[in-house]
Coordinates of C-alpha atoms in Angstrom, one line a residue:
M698 CA -45.9 36.1 -32.5
N699 CA -45.8 32.6 -31.1
I700 CA -48.7 30.7 -31.9
L701 CA -49.8 27.1 -30.5
L702 CA -52.3 25.1 -32.9
C703 CA -53.9 22.1 -31.0
A704 CA -56.1 19.3 -32.2
E705 CA -57.0 16.0 -30.5
D706 CA -56.1 14.0 -33.5
F707 CA -53.8 14.2 -36.5
V708 CA -55.0 11.9 -38.9
L709 CA -55.6 12.5 -42.4
N710 CA -58.7 14.7 -43.1
G711 CA -59.9 18.2 -43.6
V712 CA -58.9 19.6 -40.2
T713 CA -55.5 18.2 -40.4
R714 CA -54.6 19.4 -43.7
H715 CA -56.0 22.9 -42.9
I716 CA -53.8 22.9 -39.6
I717 CA -50.6 21.9 -41.6
D718 CA -51.4 24.3 -44.4
L719 CA -51.9 27.3 -41.5
A720 CA -48.8 26.4 -39.6
N721 CA -46.5 26.1 -42.6
G722 CA -47.9 29.6 -44.0
L723 CA -47.5 31.0 -40.4
V724 CA -43.5 30.2 -40.2
K725 CA -42.7 31.1 -43.6
H726 CA -43.9 34.5 -42.8
G727 CA -41.8 34.7 -39.6
H728 CA -44.0 33.6 -36.8
G729 CA -42.9 30.7 -34.3
V730 CA -45.6 28.0 -34.5
V731 CA -46.2 25.0 -32.4
V732 CA -48.9 22.1 -33.2
A733 CA -49.9 19.9 -30.3
A734 CA -51.9 16.7 -31.5
T735 CA -51.7 13.0 -31.1
P736 CA -49.4 11.7 -33.6
S737 CA -50.3 10.0 -36.9
G738 CA -47.7 10.4 -39.1
E739 CA -49.1 13.2 -40.7
E740 CA -46.9 15.5 -38.6
R741 CA -44.3 14.8 -41.2
R742 CA -45.7 17.1 -43.3
L743 CA -45.2 20.0 -41.4
D744 CA -42.4 22.7 -42.1
A745 CA -39.0 21.8 -40.4
A746 CA -39.5 25.1 -38.6
V747 CA -42.6 24.2 -37.0
I748 CA -42.4 22.5 -33.7
F749 CA -44.7 19.1 -33.2
V750 CA -45.8 18.2 -29.6
P751 CA -47.4 14.8 -29.2
L752 CA -50.3 14.6 -27.0
S753 CA -52.4 11.6 -25.9
L754 CA -56.1 12.8 -26.6
C755 CA -56.8 9.9 -28.8
R756 CA -55.6 6.8 -29.9
E757 CA -52.9 7.1 -32.1
S758 CA -53.7 7.5 -35.9
S759 CA -57.5 7.2 -34.8
Y760 CA -60.5 9.3 -33.9
K761 CA -61.1 7.4 -30.7
K762 CA -60.7 9.4 -27.8
K763 CA -58.2 8.5 -24.8
Y764 CA -60.2 10.4 -22.1
Y765 CA -57.9 9.3 -19.4
G766 CA -55.1 11.1 -21.7
I767 CA -56.8 14.7 -20.9
F768 CA -54.4 15.2 -17.8
S769 CA -51.3 14.6 -19.2
S770 CA -52.0 16.4 -22.2
I771 CA -53.0 19.3 -20.0
L772 CA -49.6 19.1 -18.5
T773 CA -47.9 19.0 -21.9
L774 CA -50.1 21.9 -23.0
L775 CA -49.0 24.2 -20.1
R776 CA -45.4 23.2 -20.2
T777 CA -45.4 24.0 -23.9
I778 CA -46.9 27.3 -23.2
R779 CA -44.3 28.4 -20.9
T780 CA -41.4 26.7 -22.5
H781 CA -42.2 28.7 -26.2
Q782 CA -43.7 31.8 -24.6
I783 CA -46.8 31.1 -26.8
Q784 CA -49.3 34.1 -27.1
I785 CA -52.1 32.7 -28.6
L786 CA -53.9 29.1 -28.4
H787 CA -55.8 28.2 -31.4
T788 CA -58.0 24.9 -30.9
H789 CA -59.3 22.8 -33.6
K790 CA -62.6 20.5 -32.5
R791 CA -64.6 20.4 -29.9
Y792 CA -62.7 18.0 -27.8
A793 CA -59.6 20.3 -28.0
D794 CA -61.6 23.4 -27.7
A795 CA -62.7 22.2 -24.2
I796 CA -59.2 21.5 -23.0
G797 CA -58.1 24.7 -24.8
R798 CA -60.6 26.5 -22.5
I799 CA -59.2 25.0 -19.2
V800 CA -55.7 25.8 -20.3
A801 CA -56.5 29.4 -21.1
R802 CA -58.2 29.9 -17.7
I803 CA -55.0 28.7 -16.1
T804 CA -52.5 30.9 -18.2
G805 CA -54.6 33.5 -19.1
I806 CA -53.5 33.2 -22.8
L807 CA -55.5 34.5 -25.5
H808 CA -57.9 31.4 -26.8
I809 CA -59.2 31.3 -30.3
S810 CA -61.2 28.4 -32.0
T811 CA -62.1 27.2 -35.5
C812 CA -65.5 25.4 -36.1
H813 CA -65.1 23.4 -38.9
N814 CA -68.3 21.7 -39.1
E815 CA -72.0 21.8 -39.0
F816 CA -73.5 19.8 -36.2
A817 CA -76.5 19.7 -33.6
T818 CA -75.4 17.5 -30.6
Y819 CA -73.9 18.2 -27.3
T820 CA -74.5 21.8 -27.7
R821 CA -74.5 22.4 -23.9
Y822 CA -71.0 20.7 -23.7
S823 CA -69.5 22.6 -26.3
F824 CA -66.8 25.5 -25.5
F825 CA -65.3 27.9 -27.7
G826 CA -62.4 30.4 -27.5
I827 CA -63.2 34.0 -27.0
I828 CA -63.0 34.4 -30.8
T829 CA -64.6 31.5 -32.9
I830 CA -63.6 31.3 -36.8
A831 CA -66.1 29.8 -39.3
P832 CA -65.2 28.8 -42.8
C833 CA -68.5 30.3 -44.0
E834 CA -71.9 31.7 -43.2
T835 CA -73.6 28.6 -42.7
I836 CA -71.3 27.5 -39.9
A837 CA -71.5 31.0 -38.3
W838 CA -75.2 31.1 -38.3
M839 CA -75.1 27.7 -36.7
L840 CA -73.0 29.1 -34.0
I841 CA -75.3 31.7 -33.4
E842 CA -78.6 29.9 -33.4
K843 CA -77.6 26.8 -31.9
F844 CA -74.8 27.4 -29.7
H845 CA -75.7 30.8 -28.7
R846 CA -72.4 32.4 -29.5
S847 CA -72.3 36.4 -29.9
P848 CA -72.3 37.6 -33.2
G849 CA -69.3 40.0 -32.5
S850 CA -67.2 36.8 -31.3
I851 CA -67.4 35.0 -34.8
R852 CA -65.2 36.0 -37.7
I853 CA -65.7 34.2 -41.1
I854 CA -62.2 33.1 -43.1
P855 CA -62.4 30.6 -45.7
Y856 CA -60.2 28.4 -46.3
G857 CA -57.2 28.8 -48.6
I858 CA -55.0 26.4 -50.5
Q859 CA -52.2 26.3 -52.9
E860 CA -53.6 25.8 -56.0
L861 CA -52.7 22.6 -57.7
E862 CA -49.9 22.2 -60.6
R863 CA -51.3 22.3 -64.2
Y864 CA -50.4 19.4 -66.8
S865 CA -49.5 19.6 -70.1
S866 CA -51.7 17.8 -72.6
S867 CA -49.1 15.4 -73.3
A868 CA -48.5 14.7 -69.5
M869 CA -52.5 14.0 -69.3
S870 CA -52.4 11.6 -72.0
E871 CA -49.8 9.6 -70.4
I872 CA -51.4 9.7 -66.9
K873 CA -54.7 8.0 -68.7
C874 CA -52.6 5.6 -70.0
T875 CA -51.3 4.7 -66.9
Y876 CA -54.9 4.2 -65.4
G877 CA -55.9 2.2 -68.3
I878 CA -58.3 5.0 -69.5
A879 CA -58.8 5.6 -73.3
L880 CA -57.8 9.3 -74.3
T881 CA -61.5 9.8 -75.4
D882 CA -63.3 8.5 -72.2
T883 CA -64.9 11.3 -70.0
I884 CA -63.6 11.1 -66.5
V885 CA -65.5 11.9 -63.4
L886 CA -63.4 12.2 -60.3
S887 CA -64.7 11.8 -56.6
V888 CA -62.0 12.1 -53.9
G889 CA -62.7 11.5 -50.2
H890 CA -62.7 8.9 -47.5
L891 CA -64.8 5.8 -47.9
N892 CA -67.0 6.6 -45.0
R893 CA -70.4 7.2 -43.7
Q894 CA -69.9 11.1 -44.0
K895 CA -69.0 10.8 -47.8
D896 CA -71.8 8.5 -48.7
R897 CA -70.5 6.9 -51.6
Q898 CA -73.3 4.2 -51.5
T899 CA -75.3 7.2 -53.2
L900 CA -72.4 8.0 -55.8
V901 CA -72.5 4.4 -56.7
G902 CA -76.4 4.2 -56.9
A903 CA -76.0 7.3 -59.1
I904 CA -73.6 5.8 -61.3
Q905 CA -76.1 2.6 -61.9
L906 CA -78.8 5.0 -63.0
V907 CA -76.1 6.9 -65.3
R908 CA -75.3 3.7 -66.9
E909 CA -78.8 2.7 -67.7
A910 CA -79.6 6.4 -68.9
W911 CA -76.4 7.3 -70.9
K912 CA -75.8 6.1 -74.2
G913 CA -73.3 8.6 -75.4
K914 CA -69.4 7.8 -75.3
S915 CA -67.5 6.0 -72.5
V916 CA -67.2 7.5 -69.0
V917 CA -65.1 6.4 -66.3
F918 CA -65.5 7.2 -62.3
L919 CA -62.6 7.4 -60.2
I920 CA -63.5 7.0 -56.7
V921 CA -60.2 7.9 -54.7
G922 CA -60.0 7.1 -51.0
E923 CA -59.9 4.6 -48.1
G924 CA -61.9 3.9 -44.9
E925 CA -64.4 1.3 -43.3
D926 CA -66.8 1.5 -46.2
E927 CA -64.4 0.4 -48.8
S928 CA -66.0 -3.2 -48.7
R929 CA -69.4 -2.0 -49.1
V930 CA -68.7 0.2 -51.9
R931 CA -66.6 -2.5 -54.0
S932 CA -69.6 -4.9 -53.1
M933 CA -72.1 -2.4 -54.5
I934 CA -69.9 -2.1 -57.6
R935 CA -70.1 -5.8 -58.2
K936 CA -73.5 -6.1 -57.6
Y937 CA -74.4 -3.6 -60.2
H938 CA -71.7 -4.9 -62.7
L939 CA -69.8 -1.5 -62.7
E940 CA -66.4 -2.7 -63.0
H941 CA -65.8 -1.5 -66.1
M942 CA -66.8 2.1 -65.5
V943 CA -65.5 2.5 -62.0
K944 CA -62.0 2.5 -60.6
I945 CA -61.1 2.7 -56.9
L946 CA -58.0 4.4 -56.4
S947 CA -55.7 4.9 -53.0
A948 CA -55.6 8.0 -51.1
R949 CA -52.3 8.2 -51.8
S950 CA -52.7 8.7 -55.3
N951 CA -51.6 11.9 -57.0
I952 CA -54.4 14.0 -56.6
S953 CA -53.1 17.0 -58.7
A954 CA -52.9 14.5 -61.4
L955 CA -56.1 13.2 -61.3
N956 CA -57.8 16.6 -60.9
N957 CA -56.0 17.7 -64.3
I958 CA -57.3 14.4 -66.2
A959 CA -60.7 14.7 -64.7
D960 CA -63.5 16.4 -66.8
F961 CA -65.6 17.2 -63.7
C962 CA -65.7 16.1 -59.9
V963 CA -68.3 14.9 -57.8
L964 CA -69.2 14.9 -54.0
S965 CA -72.1 12.9 -52.1
S966 CA -71.5 13.6 -48.7
I967 CA -74.2 13.9 -46.2
H968 CA -72.2 16.7 -44.2
E969 CA -69.2 18.6 -45.2
T970 CA -67.2 21.7 -44.3
W971 CA -65.3 23.8 -46.9
S972 CA -64.2 20.6 -48.9
Y973 CA -60.8 20.8 -49.8
V974 CA -61.2 18.7 -52.7
L975 CA -63.9 21.3 -53.9
L976 CA -60.9 23.8 -53.7
E977 CA -58.6 21.7 -55.5
A978 CA -60.6 21.1 -58.5
A979 CA -61.4 24.8 -58.9
S980 CA -57.8 25.6 -58.8
V981 CA -57.5 23.9 -62.1
G982 CA -60.7 25.2 -63.4
K983 CA -62.7 21.8 -62.9
P984 CA -66.5 22.1 -61.7
F985 CA -68.2 20.3 -59.1
I986 CA -71.5 18.2 -58.8
A987 CA -71.9 18.2 -55.1
T988 CA -74.6 18.0 -51.9
S989 CA -76.0 21.2 -50.7
V990 CA -74.6 20.6 -47.1
G991 CA -72.3 22.5 -45.0
C992 CA -70.2 25.4 -46.6
I993 CA -70.7 23.7 -50.2
P994 CA -73.5 26.0 -51.5
S995 CA -71.6 29.1 -50.8
F996 CA -68.7 28.0 -53.0
I997 CA -71.3 26.7 -55.6
A998 CA -72.8 30.0 -55.5
D999 CA -76.2 29.8 -56.9
N1000 CA -75.0 26.9 -59.6
T1001 CA -72.4 29.1 -60.9
T1002 CA -69.3 27.2 -60.4
G1003 CA -70.9 23.6 -60.4
I1004 CA -74.3 22.0 -59.4
C1005 CA -75.6 21.2 -55.8
V1006 CA -77.9 18.3 -55.3
P1007 CA -79.5 17.2 -52.2
P1008 CA -77.8 14.4 -50.5
K1009 CA -78.8 10.9 -50.3
N1010 CA -80.6 11.1 -53.6
P1011 CA -78.9 9.3 -56.3
A1012 CA -81.6 10.0 -59.0
R1013 CA -81.1 13.6 -58.8
L1014 CA -77.2 13.2 -58.4
S1015 CA -77.4 11.0 -61.8
E1016 CA -79.3 13.6 -63.7
A1017 CA -76.8 16.2 -62.9
I1018 CA -74.1 13.9 -64.0
I1019 CA -76.1 13.3 -67.2
D1020 CA -76.7 16.7 -67.9
F1021 CA -72.9 17.5 -67.5
L1022 CA -72.2 14.7 -70.0
E1023 CA -74.5 16.1 -72.5
H1024 CA -73.3 19.5 -72.3
P1025 CA -69.7 19.8 -72.2
E1026 CA -70.0 23.7 -73.0
I1027 CA -71.6 23.9 -69.3
I1028 CA -68.6 22.0 -67.7
R1029 CA -66.2 24.6 -69.4
Q1030 CA -68.3 27.5 -68.3
K1031 CA -68.9 26.4 -65.0
G1032 CA -65.2 25.3 -64.6
E1033 CA -63.4 28.7 -65.6
C1034 CA -66.3 30.4 -62.8
A1035 CA -65.0 28.2 -60.3
R1036 CA -61.6 29.0 -60.9
K1037 CA -62.4 32.7 -60.8
R1038 CA -64.1 32.1 -57.4
F1039 CA -61.0 30.2 -56.0
E1040 CA -58.5 33.1 -57.3
Q1041 CA -61.0 35.8 -55.5
Y1042 CA -61.8 34.0 -52.2
H1043 CA -59.4 31.0 -51.7
S1044 CA -56.0 31.6 -52.5
Y1045 CA -53.3 30.5 -49.9
D1046 CA -52.0 34.1 -49.4
V1047 CA -55.0 35.6 -48.8
F1048 CA -55.9 33.0 -46.3
I1049 CA -52.5 33.3 -44.5
A1050 CA -52.7 37.1 -44.3
R1051 CA -56.4 36.7 -43.0
M1052 CA -55.5 34.5 -40.3
T1053 CA -52.4 36.7 -39.4
E1054 CA -54.4 39.9 -39.3
L1055 CA -56.9 38.2 -36.9
Y1056 CA -54.6 37.2 -34.9
E1057 CA -52.5 40.6 -34.4
K1058 CA -55.7 42.3 -34.3
T1059 CA -57.4 40.0 -31.4
L1060 CA -54.0 40.1 -29.4
Y1061 CA -53.4 43.8 -29.7
E1062 CA -57.1 44.1 -28.1
K1063 CA -56.6 41.9 -25.5

């Protein structure tokens, strides 16, 4: 099969990583793959066999739309479909979905889309493919109830990722020393952009409450990420005098190493999809405390693989963190459950096989 994966932007985020993982997996199984998006530098992570076609739908390395670039981008897509004999157009995000609808109407090509997020805006102006993929039941329900999609046009395929490398005890000790962390410290990891969606202000507020209530051994919070809220988050850390227990690390940090040394992870988002950081942690047996938004409750599975708390609630988040700190055996138990759930539903090979099966079946039926 020849497949064209299309998105308006290609900046570092969950959707971009999803496209990269999908493209690289498909070419390794012998399929022809083209990725079309506004360049950002992340395209360098694509396999050498994947063809990247630049579009002009956003400002480069930005989410900001360039609406005047729609016409040149449509022409580019039409030319790409013809040149590479594309059989399936798979779009991601609503701007790309709308453009994909136009291109599919012109060429008669099979159009599939993926809806990655929960949202309730512009429902009348959102266009999807003949098949829409949802990563969990929550988003599938949203598509049916709010966007009036036919249940028969929706397929649920959870994200799948390659599991992180596992480190030896000696390697983890060296990593802790590198970050100036004592070997006996409890480490809490939080990975993601420093932006409104991730709501790091709630996390910092919870850390302040943990400091006031927790009288056990030392705990260190590693916040990994960059974004427009970074100055605000740093200001809160100084305001509450948390510098001794909070470290902000670059988004380019070694995520595999950090997940290995962490005891558990925290996510304070106000909306999410299948969070990649949740799956990465689970792949090395680390549980999560996360907000009950998007697809997260589906993975937490009635608090068997972690703990769900309401969003924008520092008190409840701090209570869950303290509960983990006071009960290490719960951390181990939920971490083992997270690892098993990852293996059962989110392995990379299973994900690629499900996507390939969907492409082939839909193409055959058409």
